[in-house]
Coordinates of C-alpha atoms and ligand atoms in Angstrom, one line a residue:
M841 CA 108.7 189.3 21.7
L842 CA 107.0 186.0 20.9
I843 CA 103.4 185.3 20.2
V844 CA 102.0 181.8 20.9
T845 CA 98.4 181.5 19.7
E846 CA 95.5 179.5 21.1
D847 CA 95.9 177.1 18.2
T848 CA 99.6 176.7 18.8
C849 CA 99.0 176.1 22.5
R850 CA 96.6 173.3 21.6
Q851 CA 99.2 171.7 19.3
V852 CA 102.2 171.9 21.6
I853 CA 100.9 171.4 25.1
G854 CA 99.8 167.9 26.0
R855 CA 98.4 166.7 29.3
G856 CA 101.8 165.4 30.4
D857 CA 103.4 168.8 29.8
A858 CA 100.7 170.5 31.8
F859 CA 100.9 168.0 34.6
A860 CA 104.7 168.4 34.9
A861 CA 104.4 172.2 34.9
V862 CA 101.7 172.4 37.5
E863 CA 103.2 169.8 39.8
A864 CA 106.6 171.7 39.7
V865 CA 105.0 175.0 40.5
F866 CA 102.9 173.6 43.4
A867 CA 106.2 172.2 44.7
A868 CA 107.9 175.6 44.3
M869 CA 105.1 177.4 46.0
A870 CA 105.3 175.1 49.1
K871 CA 109.1 175.7 49.3
G872 CA 108.6 179.5 49.2
D873 CA 110.3 179.7 45.8
A874 CA 107.1 180.9 44.0
W875 CA 104.4 183.2 45.1
N876 CA 101.1 184.6 43.7
F877 CA 100.3 188.3 43.9
P878 CA 96.9 189.6 45.1
V879 CA 94.2 188.8 42.6
V880 CA 92.2 191.6 41.1
R881 CA 88.6 190.8 39.8
E882 CA 86.1 193.5 39.2
A883 CA 82.7 193.8 37.6
I884 CA 83.4 196.4 34.9
G885 CA 79.8 197.6 34.6
Y886 CA 79.7 196.7 30.9
A887 CA 78.5 193.6 29.1
D888 CA 77.9 192.0 32.5
A889 CA 81.6 191.2 32.4
L890 CA 84.0 190.3 35.3
Y891 CA 87.5 191.2 34.5
G892 CA 90.8 190.8 36.4
F893 CA 94.4 189.8 36.7
K894 CA 96.2 186.8 38.3
S895 CA 99.9 187.4 38.6
G896 CA 103.0 185.9 40.3
F897 CA 106.6 185.0 40.1
D898 CA 108.3 181.5 40.2
R899 CA 111.9 182.0 41.1
A900 CA 112.6 178.3 40.6
G901 CA 111.0 178.1 37.1
L902 CA 111.8 181.8 36.3
S903 CA 108.2 182.5 35.2
L904 CA 107.1 186.1 35.8
G905 CA 103.9 187.4 34.4
V906 CA 100.1 187.9 34.5
K907 CA 97.0 186.2 33.2
S908 CA 94.4 188.8 32.3
G909 CA 90.8 188.2 31.4
G910 CA 87.6 187.2 32.9
Y911 CA 84.0 186.2 32.2
W912 CA 81.7 187.6 29.5
P913 CA 78.3 185.8 29.9
G914 CA 77.0 186.9 26.5
N915 CA 79.9 185.4 24.6
S916 CA 78.4 182.0 24.0
K917 CA 75.6 183.6 21.9
K918 CA 78.3 185.0 19.6
G919 CA 80.0 181.6 19.3
L920 CA 82.8 182.6 21.7
T921 CA 83.9 181.1 25.0
N922 CA 82.5 182.9 28.0
H923 CA 85.8 182.7 29.9
Q924 CA 88.5 184.7 28.0
S925 CA 92.1 185.1 29.0
T926 CA 95.6 186.0 27.7
V927 CA 98.9 185.4 29.4
F928 CA 101.8 187.9 29.4
L929 CA 105.2 186.6 30.3
F930 CA 108.1 189.0 31.2
D931 CA 111.8 188.4 31.4
P932 CA 112.6 188.3 35.2
D933 CA 116.1 189.7 34.5
S934 CA 115.0 192.8 32.5
G935 CA 111.2 193.2 32.9
Q936 CA 110.9 193.1 29.1
L937 CA 107.8 191.5 27.6
Q938 CA 108.9 188.0 26.5
A939 CA 105.7 186.5 25.2
L940 CA 102.0 186.9 24.6
V941 CA 100.2 183.6 25.0
G942 CA 96.6 182.6 24.3
G943 CA 95.2 181.6 27.7
N944 CA 91.8 179.9 27.1
Y945 CA 93.0 176.3 26.3
L946 CA 95.8 176.7 28.8
T947 CA 93.3 177.5 31.6
A948 CA 91.4 174.2 30.9
V949 CA 94.5 172.1 30.8
R950 CA 96.1 173.7 33.9
T951 CA 92.9 173.2 35.9
A952 CA 92.7 169.6 34.8
A953 CA 96.3 169.1 35.6
A954 CA 95.7 170.4 39.2
S955 CA 93.1 167.8 40.0
A956 CA 95.2 165.1 38.2
V957 CA 98.2 166.0 40.4
S958 CA 95.9 165.7 43.5
I959 CA 94.7 162.3 42.3
A960 CA 98.2 161.1 41.6
H961 CA 99.4 162.1 45.1
L962 CA 96.3 161.5 47.2
A963 CA 93.9 159.0 45.7
R964 CA 94.1 155.3 46.8
K965 CA 96.2 153.3 44.3
N966 CA 93.4 150.8 43.9
S967 CA 90.7 153.4 42.9
T968 CA 88.5 151.9 40.2
V969 CA 85.4 154.1 39.9
L970 CA 85.7 157.8 38.9
G971 CA 82.7 160.1 39.6
M972 CA 82.3 163.3 37.6
L973 CA 79.9 166.1 38.8
G974 CA 79.5 168.6 36.1
A975 CA 79.6 168.4 32.3
G976 CA 80.5 172.0 31.3
H977 CA 83.5 173.2 29.3
Q978 CA 86.1 172.2 31.8
S979 CA 84.7 168.7 32.5
T980 CA 86.1 166.9 29.4
F981 CA 89.6 168.2 30.2
Q982 CA 89.2 167.0 33.8
L983 CA 88.0 163.6 32.8
R984 CA 90.8 162.9 30.3
A985 CA 93.5 164.0 32.8
A986 CA 92.0 162.0 35.7
L987 CA 91.7 158.8 33.6
E988 CA 95.5 158.8 33.2
Q989 CA 96.2 158.7 37.0
R990 CA 94.7 155.4 38.0
N991 CA 93.5 152.2 36.4
F992 CA 89.8 153.2 36.5
E993 CA 87.3 150.6 35.4
K994 CA 84.2 152.7 35.3
V995 CA 83.0 156.3 35.1
V996 CA 79.8 157.6 36.8
G997 CA 78.5 161.1 36.1
W998 CA 75.9 163.6 37.2
N999 CA 75.0 166.9 35.7
L1000 CA 72.2 169.4 36.2
H1001 CA 71.1 168.8 32.6
Q1002 CA 71.6 165.1 32.0
D1003 CA 71.9 165.4 28.2
A1004 CA 75.3 167.2 28.5
L1005 CA 76.8 164.0 30.0
S1006 CA 77.0 162.4 26.6
K1007 CA 80.3 164.1 25.9
L1008 CA 81.7 162.5 29.1
Q1009 CA 80.3 159.2 28.0
V1010 CA 82.1 159.5 24.6
I1011 CA 85.5 160.0 26.4
A1012 CA 84.9 157.1 28.8
Q1013 CA 84.1 154.9 25.8
E1014 CA 87.2 156.1 23.9
N1015 CA 89.1 154.8 26.9
G1016 CA 87.3 151.5 26.9
L1017 CA 85.3 152.2 30.0
P1018 CA 81.6 151.9 30.8
F1019 CA 79.8 155.2 31.7
E1020 CA 76.7 155.5 33.8
S1021 CA 74.6 158.5 34.4
V1022 CA 73.5 158.4 38.1
E1023 CA 72.0 160.5 40.9
R1024 CA 74.4 162.4 43.1
E1025 CA 73.9 160.1 46.1
Q1026 CA 74.7 157.0 44.1
L1027 CA 77.7 158.7 42.5
A1028 CA 79.1 159.5 46.0
G1029 CA 78.5 156.0 47.2
E1030 CA 80.2 154.3 44.3
A1031 CA 83.1 156.5 43.3
D1032 CA 86.6 156.1 44.7
V1033 CA 87.6 159.5 43.2
I1034 CA 85.1 162.3 42.7
I1035 CA 85.8 165.5 40.7
T1036 CA 83.3 168.4 41.1
I1037 CA 83.5 170.9 38.3
T1038 CA 80.3 173.0 38.4
S1039 CA 79.2 176.6 39.1
A1040 CA 76.9 175.5 41.9
Q1041 CA 76.3 177.6 45.0
E1042 CA 75.1 174.8 47.2
S1043 CA 76.1 171.4 48.6
L1044 CA 75.8 168.8 45.8
I1045 CA 77.5 166.0 47.8
M1046 CA 76.6 165.3 51.5
K1047 CA 79.0 164.0 54.1
D1048 CA 77.1 160.8 54.8
W1049 CA 77.0 159.8 51.1
V1050 CA 80.7 159.4 50.7
R1051 CA 82.6 156.2 51.4
P1052 CA 85.7 155.9 53.5
G1053 CA 88.9 156.2 51.4
T1054 CA 87.4 158.5 48.7
H1055 CA 89.4 161.3 47.2
I1056 CA 87.5 164.4 46.2
A1057 CA 88.9 167.1 43.9
C1058 CA 86.7 170.2 44.3
M1059 CA 87.5 172.2 41.2
G1060 CA 84.5 174.4 40.6
T1061 CA 84.6 176.7 43.6
D1062 CA 86.9 179.6 42.7
T1063 CA 84.9 182.6 43.9
R1064 CA 83.2 183.7 47.1
G1065 CA 79.7 182.3 47.3
K1066 CA 80.2 179.2 45.1
Q1067 CA 79.9 175.8 46.8
E1068 CA 79.9 172.2 45.7
V1069 CA 80.1 170.0 48.8
D1070 CA 78.7 169.8 52.3
P1071 CA 80.8 171.8 54.8
A1072 CA 80.6 168.9 57.2
L1073 CA 82.3 166.7 54.5
V1074 CA 85.0 169.3 54.2
A1075 CA 85.5 169.3 57.9
M1076 CA 85.8 165.5 58.2
A1077 CA 88.2 165.2 55.3
S1078 CA 92.0 165.6 55.3
L1079 CA 92.3 168.9 53.4
F1080 CA 94.8 169.9 50.7
T1081 CA 94.9 172.9 48.4
D1082 CA 96.9 174.8 45.9
E1083 CA 97.0 177.9 48.1
I1084 CA 95.7 178.1 51.6
T1085 CA 94.8 181.8 51.5
Q1086 CA 92.6 181.2 48.5
S1087 CA 91.1 178.0 49.9
V1088 CA 89.7 179.8 53.0
T1089 CA 88.4 182.8 51.1
I1090 CA 87.3 181.8 47.6
G1091 CA 87.7 178.0 47.6
E1092 CA 85.5 175.2 48.8
A1093 CA 86.8 175.5 52.4
Q1094 CA 85.3 179.1 52.7
H1095 CA 82.0 177.7 54.0
A1096 CA 83.5 175.3 56.6
V1097 CA 85.7 178.1 57.8
A1098 CA 82.9 180.6 57.9
S1099 CA 80.8 178.3 60.0
G1100 CA 83.7 177.6 62.4
L1101 CA 84.0 173.9 61.5
I1102 CA 87.7 174.3 60.5
S1103 CA 90.4 176.9 60.4
E1104 CA 93.2 177.4 57.9
D1105 CA 95.5 175.4 60.2
D1106 CA 93.5 172.3 59.1
I1107 CA 94.5 172.7 55.4
S1108 CA 97.9 171.6 53.9
A1109 CA 99.5 172.7 50.7
I1110 CA 99.5 169.9 48.0
G1111 CA 103.1 171.1 47.3
D1112 CA 104.2 169.8 50.7
V1113 CA 102.9 166.3 49.6
I1114 CA 104.8 166.6 46.3
N1115 CA 107.9 167.7 48.1
G1116 CA 107.6 164.8 50.6
T1117 CA 107.3 167.2 53.6
H1118 CA 103.7 166.0 54.2
A1119 CA 102.9 162.3 54.1
G1120 CA 99.6 162.9 52.2
R1121 CA 97.0 160.1 52.6
S1122 CA 97.6 158.4 55.9
S1123 CA 95.3 155.4 55.5
E1124 CA 93.1 153.5 53.0
S1125 CA 90.0 154.7 54.9
E1126 CA 90.9 158.4 55.1
I1127 CA 88.8 160.8 53.0
T1128 CA 91.1 163.3 51.2
L1129 CA 89.8 166.5 49.6
F1130 CA 91.7 168.8 47.3
D1131 CA 90.4 172.3 47.1
G1132 CA 91.6 173.5 43.7
T1133 CA 91.1 177.2 43.7
G1134 CA 93.2 178.0 40.7
V1135 CA 96.3 180.2 41.0
G1136 CA 98.0 182.5 38.5
L1137 CA 101.3 180.6 38.9
Q1138 CA 99.6 177.6 37.3
D1139 CA 98.8 179.7 34.2
L1140 CA 102.4 181.1 34.1
A1141 CA 103.8 177.6 34.4
V1142 CA 101.8 176.1 31.5
A1143 CA 102.3 179.3 29.4
S1144 CA 106.1 179.1 29.9
A1145 CA 106.0 175.5 28.8
A1146 CA 103.9 176.4 25.8
V1147 CA 106.5 179.1 24.8
R1148 CA 109.4 176.7 25.2
L1149 CA 107.7 173.9 23.2
A1150 CA 106.5 176.4 20.5
V1151 CA 110.0 177.7 20.1
E1152 CA 111.5 174.2 19.9
Q1153 CA 109.0 173.3 17.2
G1154 CA 109.4 176.6 15.3
M1155 CA 105.8 177.6 16.0
A1156 CA 106.3 180.8 18.0
Q1157 CA 105.9 184.1 16.0
Q1158 CA 108.6 186.7 16.7
V1159 CA 107.5 190.3 16.5
E1160 CA 109.2 193.6 17.4
L1161 CA 107.3 195.6 20.1
Ligands
NAD294 P1 80.5 175.9 32.3 O1 79.6 177.1 32.3 O2 80.9 175.4 30.9 O3 79.7 174.7 33.0 C1 79.1 174.9 34.3 C2 78.7 173.6 34.9 O4 78.2 173.8 36.2 C3 77.7 172.8 34.1 O5 78.0 171.4 34.3 C4 76.4 173.1 34.8 O6 75.4 172.1 34.6 C5 76.9 173.2 36.2 N1 76.0 174.0 37.1 C6 75.7 175.3 36.9 N2 74.9 175.7 37.9 C7 74.7 174.6 38.7 C8 74.0 174.4 39.9 N3 73.3 175.4 40.5 N4 74.0 173.2 40.5 C9 74.7 172.2 39.9 N5 75.4 172.3 38.8 C10 75.4 173.5 38.2 O7 81.7 176.2 33.2 P2 83.1 175.5 33.2 O8 84.1 176.3 32.3 O9 83.0 174.0 32.9 O10 83.6 175.7 34.7 C11 83.0 175.0 35.7 C12 83.3 175.7 37.0 O11 84.8 175.6 37.3 C13 83.0 177.2 37.1 O12 82.5 177.5 38.4 C14 84.4 177.9 36.9 O13 84.4 179.2 37.4 C15 85.3 176.9 37.6 N6 86.7 176.9 37.2 C16 87.6 176.7 38.2 C17 88.9 176.7 37.9 C18 89.9 176.5 39.0 O14 91.1 176.6 38.7 N7 89.5 176.0 40.1 C19 89.3 177.0 36.6 C20 88.4 177.2 35.6 C21 87.0 177.1 35.9

């Protein structure tokens, strides 16, 4: 059995590796070659923690396994990340445990890769302004991955606490781009691509604020009750997601579905766009919205890539079980 630590994952997996792994598994899901198993997520009645499993099998990439972990709100006071996860990969031919992989860094890069894949396939080619809503742990990964997808000329950002935006400003400046802290309405009116990556439970962006042709990647809503944009905006956009069942239950589309504005038939799998079975954006004026709910197969895909690269670079530890 192999062990690939958090530190090794950071050293071997780059944004390009994560993008390729996530794009390939979205494509496999849309072809029916890869599927996610039902998610388990429970309050354990201890330390205010939420704990669960995300599992699946990718027959095309031969990744079988589970990401286990959850959310421990008291961790930050102890100098630990609140979200904790570990990936277990199994040999699909024998069921034997193949690898134990640190999942915290991988969660951030796979989530950033998902919105980057959506930008690559759905945003207008001439997008120049990137808008970031949210400046928490995931946001820096999101910004770095997004900046590689288009020739952006400016980044605008909003966060509940404005001071946290300075880390996004640093990244924009590292990339030679101006950064401006703005109000949400201005952000929506200026940005060609918007990424929402917050824990909000209400609409932060209203339908009438958004310009024709905008691409929005809603990445924060991954649980029932969370919400980042106006359901009327969801209803007017062309909708894409990683997995339709999750989009309508725990993703951003849950609210528009619950209020009867859309049904699951209005949502397409991003994998179909990648595979060329859906045309994707149909005009320069269309608003596209990617509902990135986060699936276990993304974790397995990047964990498998981490194991492969760690082995190639002599950085995986071999232990007997
Ligand atoms: P974090 O706790 O580090 O940051 C939270 C962010 O949300 C901050 O910017 C904070 O200001 C903002 N926020 C909190 N409450 C808000 C409110 N009421 N209104 C507006 N903004 C608010 O979290 P993180 O690790 O950066 O994750 C951000 C979100 O993304 C979380 O909801 C997390 O569950 C989700 N997430 C989704 C995926 C996925 O695959 N879709 C993966 C990882 C995390």
